[in-house]
C-alpha atoms as a printed R data frame, in Angstrom:
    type eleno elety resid chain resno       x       y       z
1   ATOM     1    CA   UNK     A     1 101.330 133.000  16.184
2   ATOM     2    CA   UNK     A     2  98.055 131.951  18.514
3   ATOM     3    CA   UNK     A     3  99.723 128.997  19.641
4   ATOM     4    CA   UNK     A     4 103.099 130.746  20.704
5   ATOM     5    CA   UNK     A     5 100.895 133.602  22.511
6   ATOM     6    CA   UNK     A     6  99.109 130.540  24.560
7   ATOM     7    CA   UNK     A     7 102.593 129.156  25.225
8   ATOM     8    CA   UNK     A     8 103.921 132.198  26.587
9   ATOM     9    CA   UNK     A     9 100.737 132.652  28.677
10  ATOM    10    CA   UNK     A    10 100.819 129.359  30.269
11  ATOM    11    CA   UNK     A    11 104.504 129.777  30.739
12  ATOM    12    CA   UNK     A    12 103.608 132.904  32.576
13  ATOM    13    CA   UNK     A    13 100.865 131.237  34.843
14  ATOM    14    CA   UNK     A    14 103.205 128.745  35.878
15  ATOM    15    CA   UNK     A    15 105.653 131.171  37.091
16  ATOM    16    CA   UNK     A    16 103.170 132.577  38.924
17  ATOM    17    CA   UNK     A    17 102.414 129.593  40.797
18  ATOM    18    CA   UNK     A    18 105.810 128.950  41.607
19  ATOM    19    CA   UNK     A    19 106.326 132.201  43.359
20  ATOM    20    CA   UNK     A    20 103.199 131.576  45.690
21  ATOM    21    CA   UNK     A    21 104.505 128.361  46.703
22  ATOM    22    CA   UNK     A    22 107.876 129.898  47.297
23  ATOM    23    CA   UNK     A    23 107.013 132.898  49.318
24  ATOM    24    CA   UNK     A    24 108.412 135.191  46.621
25  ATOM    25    CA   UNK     A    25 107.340 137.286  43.954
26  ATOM    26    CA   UNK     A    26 108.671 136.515  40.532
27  ATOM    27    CA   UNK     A    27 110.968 138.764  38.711
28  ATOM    28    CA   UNK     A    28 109.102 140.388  35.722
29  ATOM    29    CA   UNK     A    29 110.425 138.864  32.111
30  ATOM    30    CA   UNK     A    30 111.166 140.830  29.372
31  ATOM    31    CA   UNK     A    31 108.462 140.404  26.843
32  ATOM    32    CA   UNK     A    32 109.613 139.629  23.405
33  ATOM    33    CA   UNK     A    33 109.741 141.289  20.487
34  ATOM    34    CA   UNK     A    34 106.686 139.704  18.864
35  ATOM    35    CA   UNK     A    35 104.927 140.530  21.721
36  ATOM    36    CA   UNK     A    36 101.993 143.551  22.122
37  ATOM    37    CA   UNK     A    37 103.157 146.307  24.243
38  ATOM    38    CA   UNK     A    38 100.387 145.439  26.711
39  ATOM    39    CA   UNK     A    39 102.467 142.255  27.309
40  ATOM    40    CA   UNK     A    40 105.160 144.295  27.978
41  ATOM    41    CA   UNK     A    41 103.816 145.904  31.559
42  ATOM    42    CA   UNK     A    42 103.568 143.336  34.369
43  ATOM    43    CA   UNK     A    43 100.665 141.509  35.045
44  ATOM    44    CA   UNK     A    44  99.290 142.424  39.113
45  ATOM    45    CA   UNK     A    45  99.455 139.000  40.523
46  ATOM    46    CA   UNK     A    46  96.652 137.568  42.897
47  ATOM    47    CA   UNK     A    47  95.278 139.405  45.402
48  ATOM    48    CA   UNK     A    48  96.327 137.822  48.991
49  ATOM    49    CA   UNK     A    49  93.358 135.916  50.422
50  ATOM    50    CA   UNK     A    50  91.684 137.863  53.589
51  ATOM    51    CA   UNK     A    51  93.240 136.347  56.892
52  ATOM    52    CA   UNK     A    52  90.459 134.654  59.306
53  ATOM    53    CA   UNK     A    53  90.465 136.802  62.222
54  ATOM    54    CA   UNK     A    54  90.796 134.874  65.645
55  ATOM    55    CA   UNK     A    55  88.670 134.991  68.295
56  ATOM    56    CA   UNK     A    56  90.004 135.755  71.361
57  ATOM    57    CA   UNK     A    57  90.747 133.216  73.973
58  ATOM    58    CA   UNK     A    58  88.027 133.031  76.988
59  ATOM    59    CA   UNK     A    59  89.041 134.592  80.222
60  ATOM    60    CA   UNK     A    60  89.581 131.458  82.778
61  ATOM    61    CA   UNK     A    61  86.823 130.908  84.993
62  ATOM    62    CA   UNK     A    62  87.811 132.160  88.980
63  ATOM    63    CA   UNK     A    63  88.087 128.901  90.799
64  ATOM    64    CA   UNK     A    64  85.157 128.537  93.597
65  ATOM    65    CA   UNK     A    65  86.376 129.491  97.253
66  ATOM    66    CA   UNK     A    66  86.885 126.915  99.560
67  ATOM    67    CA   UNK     A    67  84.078 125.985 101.580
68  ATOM    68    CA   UNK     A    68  84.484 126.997 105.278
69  ATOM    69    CA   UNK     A    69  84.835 124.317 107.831
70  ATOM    70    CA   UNK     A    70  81.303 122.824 109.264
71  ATOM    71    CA   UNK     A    71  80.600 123.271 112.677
72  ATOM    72    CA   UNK     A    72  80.976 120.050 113.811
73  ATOM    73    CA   UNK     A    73  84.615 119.938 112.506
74  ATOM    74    CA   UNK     A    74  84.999 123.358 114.315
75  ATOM    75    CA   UNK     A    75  83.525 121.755 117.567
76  ATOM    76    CA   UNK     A    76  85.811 118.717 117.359
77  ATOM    77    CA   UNK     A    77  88.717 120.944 116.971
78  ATOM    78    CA   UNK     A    78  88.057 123.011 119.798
79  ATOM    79    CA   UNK     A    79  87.566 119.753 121.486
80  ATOM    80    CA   UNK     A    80  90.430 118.184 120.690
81  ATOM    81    CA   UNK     A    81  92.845 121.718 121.703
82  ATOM    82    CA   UNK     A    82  90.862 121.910 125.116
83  ATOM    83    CA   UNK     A    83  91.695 118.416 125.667
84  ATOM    84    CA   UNK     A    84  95.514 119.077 125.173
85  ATOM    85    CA   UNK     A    85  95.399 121.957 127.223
86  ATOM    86    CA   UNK     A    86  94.509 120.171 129.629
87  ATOM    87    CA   UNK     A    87  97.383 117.334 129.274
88  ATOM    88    CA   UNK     A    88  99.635 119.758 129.806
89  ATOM    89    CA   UNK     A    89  98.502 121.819 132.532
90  ATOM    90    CA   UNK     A    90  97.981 118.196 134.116
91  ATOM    91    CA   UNK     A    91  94.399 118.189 134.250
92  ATOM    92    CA   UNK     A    92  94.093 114.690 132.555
93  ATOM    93    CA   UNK     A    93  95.585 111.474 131.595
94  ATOM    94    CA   UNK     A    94  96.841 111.780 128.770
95  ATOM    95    CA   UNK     A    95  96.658 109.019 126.047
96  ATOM    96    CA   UNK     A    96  98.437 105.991 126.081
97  ATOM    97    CA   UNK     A    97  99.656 103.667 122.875
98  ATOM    98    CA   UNK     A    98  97.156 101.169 121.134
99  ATOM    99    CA   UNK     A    99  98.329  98.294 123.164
100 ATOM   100    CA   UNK     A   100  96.625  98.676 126.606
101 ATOM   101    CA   UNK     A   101  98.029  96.608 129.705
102 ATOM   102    CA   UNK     A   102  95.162  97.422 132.523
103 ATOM   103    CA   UNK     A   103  97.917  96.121 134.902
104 ATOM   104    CA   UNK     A   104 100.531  98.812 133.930
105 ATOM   105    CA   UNK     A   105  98.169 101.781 133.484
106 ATOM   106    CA   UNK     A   106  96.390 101.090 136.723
107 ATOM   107    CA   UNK     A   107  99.226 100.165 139.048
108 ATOM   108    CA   UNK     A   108  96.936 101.131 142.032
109 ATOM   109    CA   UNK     A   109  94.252  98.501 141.419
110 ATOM   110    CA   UNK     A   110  94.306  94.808 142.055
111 ATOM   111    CA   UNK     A   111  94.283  92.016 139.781
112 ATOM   112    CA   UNK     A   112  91.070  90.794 140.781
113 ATOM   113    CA   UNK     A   113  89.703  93.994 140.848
114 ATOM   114    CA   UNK     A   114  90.878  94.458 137.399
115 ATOM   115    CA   UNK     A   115  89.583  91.118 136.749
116 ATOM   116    CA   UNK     A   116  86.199  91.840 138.191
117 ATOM   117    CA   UNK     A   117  85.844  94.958 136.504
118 ATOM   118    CA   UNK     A   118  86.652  93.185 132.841
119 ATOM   119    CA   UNK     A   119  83.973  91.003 133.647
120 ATOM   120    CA   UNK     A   120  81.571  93.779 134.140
121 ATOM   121    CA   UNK     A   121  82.499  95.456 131.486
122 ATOM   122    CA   UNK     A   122  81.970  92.684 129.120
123 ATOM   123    CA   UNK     A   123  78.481  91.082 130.519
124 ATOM   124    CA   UNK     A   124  77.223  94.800 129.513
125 ATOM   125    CA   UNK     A   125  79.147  94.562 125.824
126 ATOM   126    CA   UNK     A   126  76.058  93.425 124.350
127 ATOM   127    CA   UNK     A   127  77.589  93.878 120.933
128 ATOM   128    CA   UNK     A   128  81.144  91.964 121.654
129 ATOM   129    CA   UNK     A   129  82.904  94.576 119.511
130 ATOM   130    CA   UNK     A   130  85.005  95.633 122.509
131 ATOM   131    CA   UNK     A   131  82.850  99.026 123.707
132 ATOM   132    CA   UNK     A   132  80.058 100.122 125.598
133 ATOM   133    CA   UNK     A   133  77.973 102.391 123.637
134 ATOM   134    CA   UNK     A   134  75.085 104.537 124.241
135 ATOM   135    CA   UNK     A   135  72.375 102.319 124.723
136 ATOM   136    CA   UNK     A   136  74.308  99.573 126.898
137 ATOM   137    CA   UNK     A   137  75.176 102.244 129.457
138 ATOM   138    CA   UNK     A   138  71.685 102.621 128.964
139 ATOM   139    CA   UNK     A   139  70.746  99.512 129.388
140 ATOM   140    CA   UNK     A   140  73.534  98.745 132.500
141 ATOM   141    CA   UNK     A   141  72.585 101.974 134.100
142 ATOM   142    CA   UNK     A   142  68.681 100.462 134.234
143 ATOM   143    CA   UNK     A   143  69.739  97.186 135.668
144 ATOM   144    CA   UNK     A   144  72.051  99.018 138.599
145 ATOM   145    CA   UNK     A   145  68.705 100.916 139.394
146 ATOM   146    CA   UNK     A   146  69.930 104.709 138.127
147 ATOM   147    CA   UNK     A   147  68.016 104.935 134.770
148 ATOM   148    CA   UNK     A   148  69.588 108.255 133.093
149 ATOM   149    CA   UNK     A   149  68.255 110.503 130.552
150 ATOM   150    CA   UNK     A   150  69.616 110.648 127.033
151 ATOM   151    CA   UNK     A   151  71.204 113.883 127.686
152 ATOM   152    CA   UNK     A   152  72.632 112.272 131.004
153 ATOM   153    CA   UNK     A   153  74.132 109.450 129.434
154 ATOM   154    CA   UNK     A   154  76.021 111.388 126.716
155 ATOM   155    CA   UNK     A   155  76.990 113.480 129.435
156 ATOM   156    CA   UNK     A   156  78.619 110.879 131.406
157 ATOM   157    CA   UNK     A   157  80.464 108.970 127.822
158 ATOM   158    CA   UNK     A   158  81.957 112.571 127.640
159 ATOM   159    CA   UNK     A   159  83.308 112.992 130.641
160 ATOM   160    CA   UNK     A   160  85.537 110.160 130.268
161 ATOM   161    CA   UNK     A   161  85.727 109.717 126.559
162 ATOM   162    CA   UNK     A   162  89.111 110.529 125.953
163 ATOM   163    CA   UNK     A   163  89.111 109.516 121.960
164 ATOM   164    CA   UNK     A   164  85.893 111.471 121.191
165 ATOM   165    CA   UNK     A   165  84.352 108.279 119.643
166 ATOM   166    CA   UNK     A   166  81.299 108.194 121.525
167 ATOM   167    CA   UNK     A   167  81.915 104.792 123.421
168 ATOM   168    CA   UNK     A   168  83.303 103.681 126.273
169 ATOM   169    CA   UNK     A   169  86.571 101.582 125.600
170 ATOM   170    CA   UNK     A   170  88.082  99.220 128.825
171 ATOM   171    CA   UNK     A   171  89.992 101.490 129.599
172 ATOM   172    CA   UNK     A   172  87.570 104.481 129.249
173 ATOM   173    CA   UNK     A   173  85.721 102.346 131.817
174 ATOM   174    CA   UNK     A   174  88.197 101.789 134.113
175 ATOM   175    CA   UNK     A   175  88.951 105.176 134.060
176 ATOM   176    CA   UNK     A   176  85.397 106.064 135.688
177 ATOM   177    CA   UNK     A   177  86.454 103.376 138.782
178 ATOM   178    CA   UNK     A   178  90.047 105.407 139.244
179 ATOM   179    CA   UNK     A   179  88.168 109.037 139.153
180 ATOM   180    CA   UNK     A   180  85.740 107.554 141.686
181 ATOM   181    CA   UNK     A   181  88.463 105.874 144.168
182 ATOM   182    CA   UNK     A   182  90.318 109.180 143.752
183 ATOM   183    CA   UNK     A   183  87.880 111.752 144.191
184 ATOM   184    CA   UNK     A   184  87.269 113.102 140.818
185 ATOM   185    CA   UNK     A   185  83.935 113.044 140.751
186 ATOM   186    CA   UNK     A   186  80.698 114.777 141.788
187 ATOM   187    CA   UNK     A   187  78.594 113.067 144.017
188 ATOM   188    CA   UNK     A   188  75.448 113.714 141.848
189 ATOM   189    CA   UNK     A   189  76.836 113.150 138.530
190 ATOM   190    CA   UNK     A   190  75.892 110.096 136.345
191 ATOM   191    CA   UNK     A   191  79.475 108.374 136.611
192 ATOM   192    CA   UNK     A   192  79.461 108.347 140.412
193 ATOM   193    CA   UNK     A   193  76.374 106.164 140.769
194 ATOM   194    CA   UNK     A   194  77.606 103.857 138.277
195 ATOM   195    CA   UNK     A   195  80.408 103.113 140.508
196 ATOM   196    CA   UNK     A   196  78.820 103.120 143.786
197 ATOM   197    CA   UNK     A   197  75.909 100.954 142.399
198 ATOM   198    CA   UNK     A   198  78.037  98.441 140.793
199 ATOM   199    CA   UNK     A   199  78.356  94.753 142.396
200 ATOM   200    CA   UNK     A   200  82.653  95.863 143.267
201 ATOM   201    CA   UNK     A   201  83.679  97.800 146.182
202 ATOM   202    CA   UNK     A   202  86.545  99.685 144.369
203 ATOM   203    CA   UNK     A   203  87.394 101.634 147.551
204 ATOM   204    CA   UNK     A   204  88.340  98.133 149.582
205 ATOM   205    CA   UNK     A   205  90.214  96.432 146.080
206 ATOM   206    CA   UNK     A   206  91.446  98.852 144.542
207 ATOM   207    CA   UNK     A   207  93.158 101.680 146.563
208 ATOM   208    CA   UNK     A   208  92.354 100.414 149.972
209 ATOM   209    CA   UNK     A   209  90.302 103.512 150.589
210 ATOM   210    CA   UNK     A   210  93.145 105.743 150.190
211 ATOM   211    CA   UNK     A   211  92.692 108.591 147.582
212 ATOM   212    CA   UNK     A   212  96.148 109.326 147.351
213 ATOM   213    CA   UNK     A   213  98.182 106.647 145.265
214 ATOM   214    CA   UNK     A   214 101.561 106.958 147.422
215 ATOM   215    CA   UNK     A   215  99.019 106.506 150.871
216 ATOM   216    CA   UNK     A   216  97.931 103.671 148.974
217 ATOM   217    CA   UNK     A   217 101.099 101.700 148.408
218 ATOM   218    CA   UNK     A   218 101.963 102.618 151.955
219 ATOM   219    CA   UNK     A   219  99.199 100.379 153.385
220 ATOM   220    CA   UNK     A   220  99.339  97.826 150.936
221 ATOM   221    CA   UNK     A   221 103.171  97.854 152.021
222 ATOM   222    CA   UNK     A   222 102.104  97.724 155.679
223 ATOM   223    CA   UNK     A   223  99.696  94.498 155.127
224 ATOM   224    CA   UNK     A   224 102.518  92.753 153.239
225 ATOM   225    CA   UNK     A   225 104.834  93.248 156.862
226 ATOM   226    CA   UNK     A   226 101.347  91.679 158.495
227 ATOM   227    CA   UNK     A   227 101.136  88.786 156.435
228 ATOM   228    CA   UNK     A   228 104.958  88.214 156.694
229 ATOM   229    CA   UNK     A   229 104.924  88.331 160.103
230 ATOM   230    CA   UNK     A   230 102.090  86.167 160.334
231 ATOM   231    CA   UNK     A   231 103.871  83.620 158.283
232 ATOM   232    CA   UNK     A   232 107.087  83.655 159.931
233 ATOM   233    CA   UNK     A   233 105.211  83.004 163.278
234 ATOM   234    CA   UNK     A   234 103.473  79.654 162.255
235 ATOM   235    CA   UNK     A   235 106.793  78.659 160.566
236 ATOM   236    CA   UNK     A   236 108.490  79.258 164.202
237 ATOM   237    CA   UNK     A   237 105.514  77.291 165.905
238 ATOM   238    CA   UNK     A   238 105.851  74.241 163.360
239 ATOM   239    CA   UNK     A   239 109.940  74.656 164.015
240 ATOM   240    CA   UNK     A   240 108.902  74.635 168.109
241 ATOM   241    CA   UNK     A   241 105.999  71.430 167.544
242 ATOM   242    CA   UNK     A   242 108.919  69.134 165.574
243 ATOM   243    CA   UNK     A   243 111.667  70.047 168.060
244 ATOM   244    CA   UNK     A   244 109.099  68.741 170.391
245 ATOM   245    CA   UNK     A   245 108.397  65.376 168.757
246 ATOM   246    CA   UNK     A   246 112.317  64.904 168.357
247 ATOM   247    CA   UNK     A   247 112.429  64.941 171.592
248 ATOM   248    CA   UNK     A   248 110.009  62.411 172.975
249 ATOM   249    CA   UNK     A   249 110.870  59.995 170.268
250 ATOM   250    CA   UNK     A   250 114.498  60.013 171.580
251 ATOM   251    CA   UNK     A   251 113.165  59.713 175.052
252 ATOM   252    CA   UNK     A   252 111.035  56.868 173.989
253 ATOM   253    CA   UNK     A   253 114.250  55.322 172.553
254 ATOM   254    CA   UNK     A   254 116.386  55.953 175.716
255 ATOM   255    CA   UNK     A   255 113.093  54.373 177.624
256 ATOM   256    CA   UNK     A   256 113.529  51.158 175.122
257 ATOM   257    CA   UNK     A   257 116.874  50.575 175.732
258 ATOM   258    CA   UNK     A   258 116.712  50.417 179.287
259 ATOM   259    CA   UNK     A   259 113.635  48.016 179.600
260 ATOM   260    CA   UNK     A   260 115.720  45.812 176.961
261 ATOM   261    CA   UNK     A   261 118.985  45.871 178.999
């Protein structure tokens, strides 16, 4: 009798388990006969186990603003738009591609003043890395005899520093020779005594004096006529001086033949 009571009651646990696993409760069995009438009324099963509550998720953090632009970036900008303003009101030159052809870009000057002015420009490259920075226009500006201040000299990389790199390029340097021959600059300022002190009259090689470009071509124009004109006369005089020897060779010959007769 114990031993079929312990059956029943292990038969019972292990429907019990079952029905967790599944999800479901199980169906209440009819006790036997042999059974007390406690066994009869079903057994509460297992109390569900408390749920872990969550925690809720943390807010995201704001992301930081965005830094403001420094002042140097706001200075370069304000650079740069002034600079294009100017390009097209036609104020200044405006930039030209990476390959630079002095000869194309400065129609108005010579070759040998172009050459001269290379040559200049690289005896004062001290550091042969193609520019003139702040302390060889220093140093150049010393030798010519107009020593500037820093302030002066920073002033007058500026005023042609078309890049905003704080060097002079070739062409940035060539560019100072052009504003002088035309006009574009003040007597007083830093750039003007560079190119009056320099060793290169760029009035006489370059633009023939002229500050307009078109006056310019018209002169060098009217010196190629010269020079054309000149030529053509001592071709006509060397024509005129072997017409002469023609003749008093055949008039020696003529002589000849009658002393021989």
């Amino acid at each position: 009798m114990a031993s079929e009571e312990l059956a029943r009651k292990l038969l019972r646990r292990l429907q019990l388990g079952e029905a967790q696993e599944g999800g479901r409760e199980p169906a209440p069995r009819a006790a036997p006969a042999l059974e007390p009438a406690l066994e009869l009324a079903p057994r509460p099963g297992p109390e569900p186990e408390p749920q872990p509550e969550l925690e809720p998720e943390p807010e995201p953090e704001p992301e930081p603003p965005a830094r403001a632009p420094t002042a140097s970036a706001d200075a370069e900008l304000s650079a740069q738009l002034s600079r294009r303003l100017d390009i097209n009101e036609g104020a200044a030159r405006p930039r030209r591609c990476k390959v630079f052809n002095p000869y194309t870009e400065f129609p108005e000057f010579s070759r040998r003043l172009i050459k001269d002015l290379e040559n200049t420009f690289k005896r004062y490259d001290a550091g042969r890395d193609g520019f003139i920075d702040l302390m060889e226009l220093k140093l150049m500006m010393e030798k010519l005899g107009a020593p500037q201040t820093h302030l002066g000299l920073k002033s007058m990389i500026k005023e042609v520093d078309e890049d905003f790199d704080g060097k002079l390029s070739l062409r940035e340097f060539l560019l100072i020779f052009h504003k002088a021959a035309a006009g574009e600059l003040q007597e007083e300022s830093g750039l003007m005594a560079l190119a009056k002190l320099s060793e290169i009259n760029v009035a006489l090689e370059g633009v023939k004096g002229a500050k307009d470009f078109f006056e310019a071509k018209v002169q060098a124009l009217a010196a190629a006529s010269k020079f054309e004109a000149e030529l053509k006369a001592e071709q006509d005089e060397r024509k005129r001086e072997e017409e002469k020897r023609r003749l008093r060779r055949a008039a020696f010959r003529e002589l000849k033949a009658t002393f021989s007769s």
